[in-house]
Coordinates of C-alpha atoms and ligand atoms in Angstrom, one line a residue:
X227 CA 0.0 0.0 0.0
X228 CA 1.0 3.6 -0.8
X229 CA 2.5 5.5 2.1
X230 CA -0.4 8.1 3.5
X231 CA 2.0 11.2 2.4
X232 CA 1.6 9.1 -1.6
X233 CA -2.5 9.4 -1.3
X234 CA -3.7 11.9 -3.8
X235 CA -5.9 13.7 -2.1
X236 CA -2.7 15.0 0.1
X237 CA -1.7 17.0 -2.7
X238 CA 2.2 16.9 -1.6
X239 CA 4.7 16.6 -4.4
X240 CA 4.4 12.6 -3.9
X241 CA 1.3 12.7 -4.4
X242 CA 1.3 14.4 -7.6
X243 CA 3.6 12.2 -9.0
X244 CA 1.8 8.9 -7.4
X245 CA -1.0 10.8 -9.5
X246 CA 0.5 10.9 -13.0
X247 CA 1.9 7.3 -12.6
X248 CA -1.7 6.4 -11.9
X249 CA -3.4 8.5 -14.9
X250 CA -3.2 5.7 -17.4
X251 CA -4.6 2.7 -14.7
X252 CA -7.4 4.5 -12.3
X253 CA -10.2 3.9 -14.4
X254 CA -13.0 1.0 -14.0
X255 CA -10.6 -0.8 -11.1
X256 CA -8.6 -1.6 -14.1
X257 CA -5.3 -2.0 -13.3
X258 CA -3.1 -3.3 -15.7
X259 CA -4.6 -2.2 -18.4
X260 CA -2.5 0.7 -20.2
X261 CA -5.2 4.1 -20.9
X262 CA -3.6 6.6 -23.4
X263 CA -1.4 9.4 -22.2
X264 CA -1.8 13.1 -23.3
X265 CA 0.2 12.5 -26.3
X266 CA 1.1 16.1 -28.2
X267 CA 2.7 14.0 -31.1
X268 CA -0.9 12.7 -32.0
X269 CA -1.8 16.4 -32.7
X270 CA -4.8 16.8 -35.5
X271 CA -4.3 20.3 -37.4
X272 CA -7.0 22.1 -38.8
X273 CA -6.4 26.0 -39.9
X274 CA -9.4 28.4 -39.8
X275 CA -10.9 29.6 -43.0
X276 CA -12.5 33.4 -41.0
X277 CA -9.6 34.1 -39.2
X278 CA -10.9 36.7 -36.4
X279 CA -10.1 40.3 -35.7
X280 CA -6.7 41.8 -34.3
X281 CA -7.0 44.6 -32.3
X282 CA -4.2 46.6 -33.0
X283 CA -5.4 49.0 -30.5
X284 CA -5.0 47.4 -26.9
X285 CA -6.7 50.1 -25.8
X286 CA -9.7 48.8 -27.7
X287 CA -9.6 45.5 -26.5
X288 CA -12.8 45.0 -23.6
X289 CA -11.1 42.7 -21.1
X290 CA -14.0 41.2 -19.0
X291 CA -16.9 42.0 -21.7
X292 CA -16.0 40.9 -25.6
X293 CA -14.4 37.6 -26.4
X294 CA -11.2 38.8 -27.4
X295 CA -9.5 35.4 -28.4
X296 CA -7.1 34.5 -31.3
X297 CA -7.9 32.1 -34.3
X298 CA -7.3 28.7 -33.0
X299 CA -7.4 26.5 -29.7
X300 CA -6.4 23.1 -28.6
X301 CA -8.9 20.9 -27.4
X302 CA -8.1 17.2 -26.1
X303 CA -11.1 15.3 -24.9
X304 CA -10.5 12.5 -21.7
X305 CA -12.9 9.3 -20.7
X306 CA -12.3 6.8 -17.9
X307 CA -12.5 4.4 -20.7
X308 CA -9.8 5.0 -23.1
X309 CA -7.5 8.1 -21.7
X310 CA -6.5 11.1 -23.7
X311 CA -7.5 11.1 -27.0
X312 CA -5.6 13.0 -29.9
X313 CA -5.3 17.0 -29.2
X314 CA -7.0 19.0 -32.3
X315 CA -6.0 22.5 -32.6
X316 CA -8.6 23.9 -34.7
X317 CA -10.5 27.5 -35.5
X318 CA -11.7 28.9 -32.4
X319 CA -15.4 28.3 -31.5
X320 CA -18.4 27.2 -29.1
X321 CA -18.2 24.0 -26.9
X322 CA -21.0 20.7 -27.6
X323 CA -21.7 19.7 -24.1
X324 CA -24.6 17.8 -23.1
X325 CA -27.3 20.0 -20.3
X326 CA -25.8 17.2 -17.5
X327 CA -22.5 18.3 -17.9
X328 CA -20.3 17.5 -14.5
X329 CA -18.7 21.1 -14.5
X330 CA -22.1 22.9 -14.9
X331 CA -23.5 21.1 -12.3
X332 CA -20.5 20.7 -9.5
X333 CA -17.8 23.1 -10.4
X334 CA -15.5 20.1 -11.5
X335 CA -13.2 22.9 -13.6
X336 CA -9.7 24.0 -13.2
X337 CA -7.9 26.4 -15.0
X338 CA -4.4 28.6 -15.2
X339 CA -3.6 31.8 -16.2
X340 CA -0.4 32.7 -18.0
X341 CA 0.9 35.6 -20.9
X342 CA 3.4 35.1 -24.1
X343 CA 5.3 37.9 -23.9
X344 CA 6.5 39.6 -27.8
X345 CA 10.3 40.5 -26.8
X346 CA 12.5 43.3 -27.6
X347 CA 14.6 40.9 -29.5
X348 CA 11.3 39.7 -31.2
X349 CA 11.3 36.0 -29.8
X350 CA 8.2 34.8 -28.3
X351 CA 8.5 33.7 -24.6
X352 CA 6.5 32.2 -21.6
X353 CA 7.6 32.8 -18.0
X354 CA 7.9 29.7 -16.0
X355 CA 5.5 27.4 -17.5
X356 CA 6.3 24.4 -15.6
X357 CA 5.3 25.9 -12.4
X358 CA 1.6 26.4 -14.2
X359 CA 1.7 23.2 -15.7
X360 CA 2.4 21.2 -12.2
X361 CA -0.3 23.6 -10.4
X362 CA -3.1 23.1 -13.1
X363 CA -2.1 19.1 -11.8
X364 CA -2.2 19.7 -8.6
X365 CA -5.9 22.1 -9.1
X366 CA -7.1 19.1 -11.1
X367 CA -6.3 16.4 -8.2
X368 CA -8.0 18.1 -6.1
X369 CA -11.4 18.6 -7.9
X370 CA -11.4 14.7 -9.2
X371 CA -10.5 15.8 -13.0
X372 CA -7.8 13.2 -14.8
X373 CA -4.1 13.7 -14.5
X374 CA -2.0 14.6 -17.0
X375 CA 1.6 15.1 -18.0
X376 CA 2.4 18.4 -17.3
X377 CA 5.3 18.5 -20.1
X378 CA 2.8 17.6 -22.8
X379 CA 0.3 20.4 -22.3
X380 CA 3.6 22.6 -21.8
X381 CA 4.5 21.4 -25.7
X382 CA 0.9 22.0 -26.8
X383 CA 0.8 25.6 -25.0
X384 CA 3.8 26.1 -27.2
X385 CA 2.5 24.8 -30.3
X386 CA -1.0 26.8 -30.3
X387 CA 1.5 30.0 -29.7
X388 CA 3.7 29.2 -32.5
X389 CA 0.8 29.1 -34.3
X390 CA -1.5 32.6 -33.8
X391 CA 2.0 34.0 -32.1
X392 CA 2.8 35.5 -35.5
X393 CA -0.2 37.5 -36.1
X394 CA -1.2 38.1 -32.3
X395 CA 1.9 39.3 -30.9
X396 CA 3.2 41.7 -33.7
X397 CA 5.0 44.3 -32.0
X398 CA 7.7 44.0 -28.9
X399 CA 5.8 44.6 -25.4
X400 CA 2.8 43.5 -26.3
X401 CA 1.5 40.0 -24.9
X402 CA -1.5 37.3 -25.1
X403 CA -2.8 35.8 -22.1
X404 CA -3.0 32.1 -21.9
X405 CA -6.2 30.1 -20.6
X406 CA -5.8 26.2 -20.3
X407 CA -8.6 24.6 -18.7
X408 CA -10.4 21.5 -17.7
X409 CA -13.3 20.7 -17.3
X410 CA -15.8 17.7 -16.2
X411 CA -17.9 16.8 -19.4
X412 CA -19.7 13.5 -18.6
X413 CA -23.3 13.5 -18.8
X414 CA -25.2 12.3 -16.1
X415 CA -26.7 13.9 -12.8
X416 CA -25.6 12.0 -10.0
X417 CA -22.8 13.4 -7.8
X418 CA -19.7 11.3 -8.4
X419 CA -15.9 11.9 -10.3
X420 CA -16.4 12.7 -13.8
X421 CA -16.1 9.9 -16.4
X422 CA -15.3 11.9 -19.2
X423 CA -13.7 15.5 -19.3
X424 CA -11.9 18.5 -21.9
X425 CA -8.9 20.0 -21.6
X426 CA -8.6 23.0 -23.6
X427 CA -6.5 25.9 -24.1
X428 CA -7.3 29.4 -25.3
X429 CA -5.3 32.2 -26.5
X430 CA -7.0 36.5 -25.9
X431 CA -5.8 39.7 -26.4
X432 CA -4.9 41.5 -23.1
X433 CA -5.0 45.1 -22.4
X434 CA -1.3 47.1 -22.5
X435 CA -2.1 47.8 -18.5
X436 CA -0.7 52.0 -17.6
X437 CA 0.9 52.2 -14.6
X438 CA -2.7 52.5 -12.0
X439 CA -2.4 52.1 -8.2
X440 CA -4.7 50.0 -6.9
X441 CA -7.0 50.6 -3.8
X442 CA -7.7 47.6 -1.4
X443 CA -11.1 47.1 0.0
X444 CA -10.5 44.5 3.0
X445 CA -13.2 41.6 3.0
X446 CA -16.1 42.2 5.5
X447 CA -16.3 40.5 8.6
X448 CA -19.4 38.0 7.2
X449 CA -17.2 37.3 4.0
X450 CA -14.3 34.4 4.2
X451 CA -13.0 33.1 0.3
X452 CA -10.9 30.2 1.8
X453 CA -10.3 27.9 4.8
X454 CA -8.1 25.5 5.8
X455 CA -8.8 21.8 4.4
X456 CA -10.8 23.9 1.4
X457 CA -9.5 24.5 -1.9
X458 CA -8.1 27.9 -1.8
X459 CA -4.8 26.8 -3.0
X460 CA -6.1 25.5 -6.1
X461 CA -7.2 27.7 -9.4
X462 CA -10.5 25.8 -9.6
X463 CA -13.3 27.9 -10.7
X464 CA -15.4 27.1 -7.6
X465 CA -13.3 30.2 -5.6
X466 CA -14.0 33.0 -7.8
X467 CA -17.9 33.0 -9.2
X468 CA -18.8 33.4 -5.0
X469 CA -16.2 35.7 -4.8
X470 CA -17.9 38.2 -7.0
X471 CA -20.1 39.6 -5.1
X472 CA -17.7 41.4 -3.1
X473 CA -15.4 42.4 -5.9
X474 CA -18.7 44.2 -7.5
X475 CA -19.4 46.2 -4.0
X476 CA -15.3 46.9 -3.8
X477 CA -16.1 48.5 -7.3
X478 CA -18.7 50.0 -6.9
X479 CA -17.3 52.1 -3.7
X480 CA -14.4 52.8 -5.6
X481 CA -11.9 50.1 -5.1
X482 CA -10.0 48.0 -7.7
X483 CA -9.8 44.5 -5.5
X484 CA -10.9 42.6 -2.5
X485 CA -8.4 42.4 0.1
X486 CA -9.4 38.6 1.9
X487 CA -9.1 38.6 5.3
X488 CA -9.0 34.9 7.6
X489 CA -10.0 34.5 10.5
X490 CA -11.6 37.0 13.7
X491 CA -7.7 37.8 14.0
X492 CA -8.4 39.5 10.3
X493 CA -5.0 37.6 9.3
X494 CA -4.2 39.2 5.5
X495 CA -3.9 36.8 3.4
X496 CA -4.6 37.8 -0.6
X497 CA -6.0 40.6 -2.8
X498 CA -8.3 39.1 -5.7
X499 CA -6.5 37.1 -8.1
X500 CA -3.4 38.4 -6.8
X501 CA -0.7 37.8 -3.9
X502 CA -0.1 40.7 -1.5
X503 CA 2.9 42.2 -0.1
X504 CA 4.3 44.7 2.2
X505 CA 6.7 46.4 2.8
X506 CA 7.7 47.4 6.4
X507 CA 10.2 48.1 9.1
X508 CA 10.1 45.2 11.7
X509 CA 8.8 47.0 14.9
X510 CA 10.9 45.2 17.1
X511 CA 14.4 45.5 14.8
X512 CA 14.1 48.2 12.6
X513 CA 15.0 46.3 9.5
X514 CA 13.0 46.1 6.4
X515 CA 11.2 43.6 5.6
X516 CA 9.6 42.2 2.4
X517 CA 6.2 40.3 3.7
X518 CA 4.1 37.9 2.4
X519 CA 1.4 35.4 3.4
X520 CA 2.7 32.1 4.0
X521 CA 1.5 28.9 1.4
X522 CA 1.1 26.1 5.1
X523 CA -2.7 26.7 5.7
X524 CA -3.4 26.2 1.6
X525 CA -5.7 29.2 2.1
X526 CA -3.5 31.3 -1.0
X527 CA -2.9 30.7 -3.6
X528 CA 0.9 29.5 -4.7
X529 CA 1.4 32.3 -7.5
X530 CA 4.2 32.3 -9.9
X531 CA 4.5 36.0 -9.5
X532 CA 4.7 35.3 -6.0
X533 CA 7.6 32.9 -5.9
X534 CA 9.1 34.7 -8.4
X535 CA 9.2 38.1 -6.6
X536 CA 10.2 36.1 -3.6
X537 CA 13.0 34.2 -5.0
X538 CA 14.3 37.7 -6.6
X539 CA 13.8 39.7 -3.6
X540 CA 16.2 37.1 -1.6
X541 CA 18.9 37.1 -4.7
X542 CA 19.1 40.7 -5.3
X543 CA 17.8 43.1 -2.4
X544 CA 19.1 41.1 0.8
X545 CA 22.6 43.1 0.5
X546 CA 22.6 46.8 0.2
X547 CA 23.6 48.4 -2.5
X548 CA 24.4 52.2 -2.8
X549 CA 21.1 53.4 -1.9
X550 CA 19.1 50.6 -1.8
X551 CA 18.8 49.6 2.2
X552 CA 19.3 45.5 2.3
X553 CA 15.7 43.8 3.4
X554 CA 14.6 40.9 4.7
X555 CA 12.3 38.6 2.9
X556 CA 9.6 36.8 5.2
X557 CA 6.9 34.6 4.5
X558 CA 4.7 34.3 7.8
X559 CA 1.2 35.4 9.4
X560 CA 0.4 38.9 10.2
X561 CA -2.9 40.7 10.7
X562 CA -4.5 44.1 9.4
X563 CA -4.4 45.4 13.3
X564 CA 0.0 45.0 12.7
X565 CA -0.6 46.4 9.0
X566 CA -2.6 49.6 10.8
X567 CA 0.5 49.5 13.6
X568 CA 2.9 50.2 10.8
X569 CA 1.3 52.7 9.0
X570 CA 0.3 54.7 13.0
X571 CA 4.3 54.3 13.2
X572 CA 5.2 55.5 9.9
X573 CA 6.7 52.1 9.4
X574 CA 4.6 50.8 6.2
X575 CA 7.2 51.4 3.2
X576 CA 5.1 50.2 0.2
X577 CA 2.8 47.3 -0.6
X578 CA 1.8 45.6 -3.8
X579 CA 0.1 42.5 -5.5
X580 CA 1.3 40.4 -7.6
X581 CA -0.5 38.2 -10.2
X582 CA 0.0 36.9 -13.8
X583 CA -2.8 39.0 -15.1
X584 CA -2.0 42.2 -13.6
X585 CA 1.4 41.7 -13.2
X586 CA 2.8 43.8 -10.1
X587 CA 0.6 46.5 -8.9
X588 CA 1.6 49.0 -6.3
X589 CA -0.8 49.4 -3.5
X590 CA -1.7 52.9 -3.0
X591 CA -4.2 52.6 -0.6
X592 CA -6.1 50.0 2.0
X593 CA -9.6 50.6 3.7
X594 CA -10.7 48.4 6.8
X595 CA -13.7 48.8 8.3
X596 CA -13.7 52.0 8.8
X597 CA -9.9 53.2 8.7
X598 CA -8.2 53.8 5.7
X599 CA -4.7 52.4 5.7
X600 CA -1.9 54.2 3.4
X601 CA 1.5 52.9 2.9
X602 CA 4.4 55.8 2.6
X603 CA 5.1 55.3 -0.8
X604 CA 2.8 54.1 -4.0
X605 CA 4.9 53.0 -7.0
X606 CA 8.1 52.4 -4.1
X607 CA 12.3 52.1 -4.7
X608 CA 11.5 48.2 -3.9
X609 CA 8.5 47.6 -5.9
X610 CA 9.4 49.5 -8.9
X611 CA 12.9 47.4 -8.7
X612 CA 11.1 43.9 -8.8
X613 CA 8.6 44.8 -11.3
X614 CA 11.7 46.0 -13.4
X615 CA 13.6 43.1 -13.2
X616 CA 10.8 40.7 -14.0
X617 CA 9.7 43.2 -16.8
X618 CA 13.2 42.5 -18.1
X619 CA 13.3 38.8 -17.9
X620 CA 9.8 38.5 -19.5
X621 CA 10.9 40.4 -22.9
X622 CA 14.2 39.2 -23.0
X623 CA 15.7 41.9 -22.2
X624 CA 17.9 40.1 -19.2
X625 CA 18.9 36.7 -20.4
X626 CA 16.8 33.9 -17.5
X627 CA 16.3 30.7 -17.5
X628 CA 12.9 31.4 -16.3
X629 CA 12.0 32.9 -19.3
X630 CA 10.8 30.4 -22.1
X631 CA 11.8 31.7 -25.9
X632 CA 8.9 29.8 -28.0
X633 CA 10.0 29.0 -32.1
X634 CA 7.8 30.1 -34.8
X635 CA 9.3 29.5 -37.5
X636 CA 6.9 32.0 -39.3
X637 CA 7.4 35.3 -37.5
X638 CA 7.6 38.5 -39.0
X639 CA 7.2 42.0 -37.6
X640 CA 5.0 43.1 -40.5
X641 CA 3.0 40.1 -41.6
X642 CA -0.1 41.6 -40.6
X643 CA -2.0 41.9 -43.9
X644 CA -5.6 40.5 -44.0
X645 CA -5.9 38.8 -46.8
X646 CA -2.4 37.7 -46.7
X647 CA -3.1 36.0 -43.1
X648 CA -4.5 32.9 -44.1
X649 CA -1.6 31.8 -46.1
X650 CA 1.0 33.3 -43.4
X651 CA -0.6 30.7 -40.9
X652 CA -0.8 27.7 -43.3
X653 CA 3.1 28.4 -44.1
X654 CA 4.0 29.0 -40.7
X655 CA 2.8 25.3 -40.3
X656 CA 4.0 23.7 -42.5
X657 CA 7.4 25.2 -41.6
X658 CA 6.9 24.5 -37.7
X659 CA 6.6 21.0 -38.7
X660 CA 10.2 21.3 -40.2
X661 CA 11.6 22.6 -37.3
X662 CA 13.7 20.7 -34.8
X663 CA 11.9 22.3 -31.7
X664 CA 8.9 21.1 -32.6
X665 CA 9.9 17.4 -33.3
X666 CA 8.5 14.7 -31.9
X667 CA 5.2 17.2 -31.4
X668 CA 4.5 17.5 -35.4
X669 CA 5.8 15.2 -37.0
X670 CA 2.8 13.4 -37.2
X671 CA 0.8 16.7 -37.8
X672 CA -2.5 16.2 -39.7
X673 CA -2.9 19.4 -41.0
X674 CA -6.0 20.1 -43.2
X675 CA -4.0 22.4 -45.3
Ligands
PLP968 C1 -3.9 33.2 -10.2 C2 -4.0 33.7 -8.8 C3 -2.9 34.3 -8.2 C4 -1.6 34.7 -8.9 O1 -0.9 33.6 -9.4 P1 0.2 33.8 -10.5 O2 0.7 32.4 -10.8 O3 1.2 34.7 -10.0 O4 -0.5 34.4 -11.7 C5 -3.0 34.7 -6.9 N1 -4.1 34.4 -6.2 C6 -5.2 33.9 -6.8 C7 -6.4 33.6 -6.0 C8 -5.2 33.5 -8.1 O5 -6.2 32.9 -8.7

C-alpha cells in the first residue's frame, strides 16, 4: 500500500507524482490495463478559413466584456475508458456539451492563467510554464478531474502560440494571455468523479495595462473566500464565481480589488486574483522587511508572480547596494491590526500584489472597516525594482532561465495583412513542422492544409 503522504488527495509533491503514474490505470478498477497518455505527437491540425479580428489598439480591447480570443485553440477530450485522445488544434469556436454536464453542475473545472510575452529581440516567450503546468495538476487532483503530464500540455501551450504568435503578438511589449482549462464533461446527474472530461486551451488579447495604483477594499467580517482543508490553494473555478459579489461592491465604492481577510484575527492573506505584499520596518528591529502570506494553511494561492518576486527579492535586495537599504524577505502570518500599527508608526514602506494578469501592482491605498490604511510610498524604490527586473526577464531583455523563448518558425514583424493572413498561418505550419523544436510534437501533424 502507498504511504499516506503518496495518497492523492494530500496533494504533496508525492502525491502528484503517485498521481500521474496512476493516470493511465485509475479507471473501471482496471489496473493493468495501459489508458492513453496526453500524447502532443498525436496532434490533429485544422487552420481556420475566417480568421478573427486583431486589435491593433490594446486600448480597444474590452477585457471582461468581448471575447477577445485568437484564431485557434487546442482541445483534447479525456474518458475513464480510453484516456487522452488525440489533441486537435482547430478555429476557435463554441463547446457541444450535453445539459448534464459535471462542470455545470458541480464546479468540477480548473484552470491557469499565463501571458506570451512579444520581446525586444522579437522571440516569443513564456515565463515559468512548468510551475503552471504542475499547479493546473495539482488544481485538477484536487477537484477529481484526470491527470496529466504536465510537459505535454507545456509542448501543446507552445504549439498553439507558435501558431496565432505570429499574427497576435506583432509588436515587442505587447503580450496574449494564456487560458488552459479543464473541465468535467460526462453526462449524467448523479454526484460522483467525472467519467469523461476536456482540456482545452485558449489564446486573448490582453489590455497594455498604464501604470494604475490599486485601492484595497479589505473583505467584510461575514465574508471568508478560503479555509483550511478547502481549496483555496487551487485555481478551480469554484473560488471565484462566490467571490464576486464582493469584488462588485469593492467596485462600486471605488476600489479596484478585495483584500481577503482569515480568520476574527483579520489575518491578511490575498488581494483578488493576486498575492499581496508589504513592505515594512520590523517593529521590534528596525530592519526592512519584504512580507508575504505564507503557502502552510493552503488558504492562497501559490502564484508564480509570487515565488518569483520572492525568489528575486532574496537574490538581489538582501545586500545593500548604494542606496538601496538590504531587506529581509519573510513569509509568515500577520494581521490588518499589525498592517494599521505600521502605517500609525510611519513604518509601512510600500505594498503591492502580484498576479500573472495584472502583473505587479503597487498598492496605494487599503480601507478596513472604517480606517483607511496608506503605505508611505505608491509605485516604491522596492516595488518599482522587482517589477523592473521581471519586466526584463519576461521580454528578454535580461537573459533567465525562467523565461521560455517559443520557435515560430513564421514570425515576421510586419506580416499583418488581412488577406495575406490565411496563407501566413498555413506556411508558418508547415514550416513548424520542419523545425527541430517542434519534433516529436508534429511530426505526425494532420494538417487540413
Ligand atoms: C492566479 C492567482 C494568483 C496569482 O498567481 P500567478 O501564478 O502569479 O498568476 C493569486 N491568487 C489567486 C487567488 C489566483 O487565482
Amino acid at each position: 500500500m502507498a504511504p499516506p503522504s503518496a495518497m492523492a488527495s494530500d496533494l504533496t509533491p508525492a502525491a502528484v507524482a503517485n498521481s500521474i503514474a496512476k493516470s493511465s490505470t485509475e479507471a473501471n478498477n482496471v489496473t493493468d490495463q495501459k489508458l492513453a497518455e496526453l500524447d502532443p505527437s498525436k496532434l490533429k491540425v485544422t487552420i481556420t478559413k475566417s480568421p478573427r479580428q486583431f486589435l491593433a489598439d490594446s486600448s480597444k480591447i474590452e477585457w471582461g466584456k468581448a471575447d477577445v480570443s485568437t484564431d485557434h485553440w487546442i482541445t483534447v477530450k479525456w474518458s475513464e475508458a480510453a484516456g487522452w485522445a488525440a489533441p486537435e488544434l482547430k478555429p476557435y469556436g463554441p463547446i457541444d456539451l450535453w445539459p448534464t454536464a459535471s462542470c455545470l453542475h458541480y464546479a468540477t473545472e480548473c484552470f491557469e492563467g499565463m501571458k506570451a510575452y512579444r520581446g525586444f529581440d522579437g522571440s516569443l516567450r513564456i515565463f515559468r510554464p512548468a510551475k503552471n503546468t504542475a499547479r493546473m495538476l495539482v488544481s485538477s487532483t484536487r477537484i477529481s478531474l484526470p491527470s496529466f503530464s504536465p510537459s505535454a500540455l507545456e509542448e501543446l501551450i507552445k504549439i498553439l502560440l507558435a501558431t496565432d504568435g505570429p499574427k497576435w503578438l506583432p509588436e515587442p511589449g505587447c503580450f496574449l494571455y494564456i487560458r488552459p482549462t479543464l473541465i468535467g464533461t460526462g453526462g449524467a446527474l448523479g454526484i460522483h468523479r467525472p467519467r469523461e472530461a476536456m482540456l482545452f486551451i485558449v489564446l486573448a488579447q490582453f489590455p497594455v495595462l498604464y501604470e494604475k495604483n490599486m485601492k484595497l477594499l479589505a473583505s467584510r467580517e461575514d465574508s471568508i473566500r478560503a479555509w483550511p482543508g478547502g481549496f483555496g490553494f487551487a485555481k478551480v473555478g469554484a473560488n471565484y464565481g462566490p467571490s464576486l459579489i464582493a469584488q462588485k461592491e469593492a467596485l462600486a465604492r471605488g476600489y479596484d480589488q478585495i483584500l481577503w481577510l482569515f480568520d476574527k484575527s483579520c489575518q491578511v492573506t490575498e488581494a483578488g486574483a493576486s498575492n499581496f505584499f508589504v513592505v515594512w520596518k520590523n517593529k521590534d528591529t528596525g530592519r526592512v522587511e519584504l512580507v508575504t502570506a505564507p503557502l502552510d494553511d493552503k488558504i492562497i494561492l501559490d502564484g508564480v508572480t509570487r515565488r518569483s518576486v520572492l525568489e528575486l527579492a532574496k537574490d538581489r535586495l538582501t545586500v545593500s547596494n548604494g542606496e538601496i537599504q538590504a531587506l529581509d524577505v519573510v513569509e509568515r502570518k500577520y494581521t490588518m491590526m499589525d498592517l494599521i500599527d505600521a502605517a500609525k508608526e510611519d513604518r509601512l514602506l510600500e505594498a503591492f500584489a502580484a498576479g500573472t494578469a495584472f502583473f505587479i501592482s503597487s498598492v496605494s491605498k487599503v480601507h478596513f472597516r472604517g480606517e483607511d490604511i496608506y503605505p508611505k510610498q505608491a509605485n516604491g524604490t522596492y516595488t518599482g525594482l522587482l517589477k523592473g527586473w521581471l519586466k526584463a526577464i519576461m521580454f528578454g531583455e535580461e537573459s533567465h532561465e525562467w523565461a521560455v523563448v517559443v520557435p515560430e518558425t513564421g514570425f515576421e514583424f510586419d506580416a499583418s495583412a488581412a488577406d495575406k493572413e490565411i496563407n501566413e498561418m498555413v506556411e508558418n505550419l508547415r514550416r513548424m513542422k520542419d523545425n527541430p523544436a517542434f519534433a516529436p510534437a508534429l511530426q505526425r501533424v494532420q494538417a487540413e492544409v
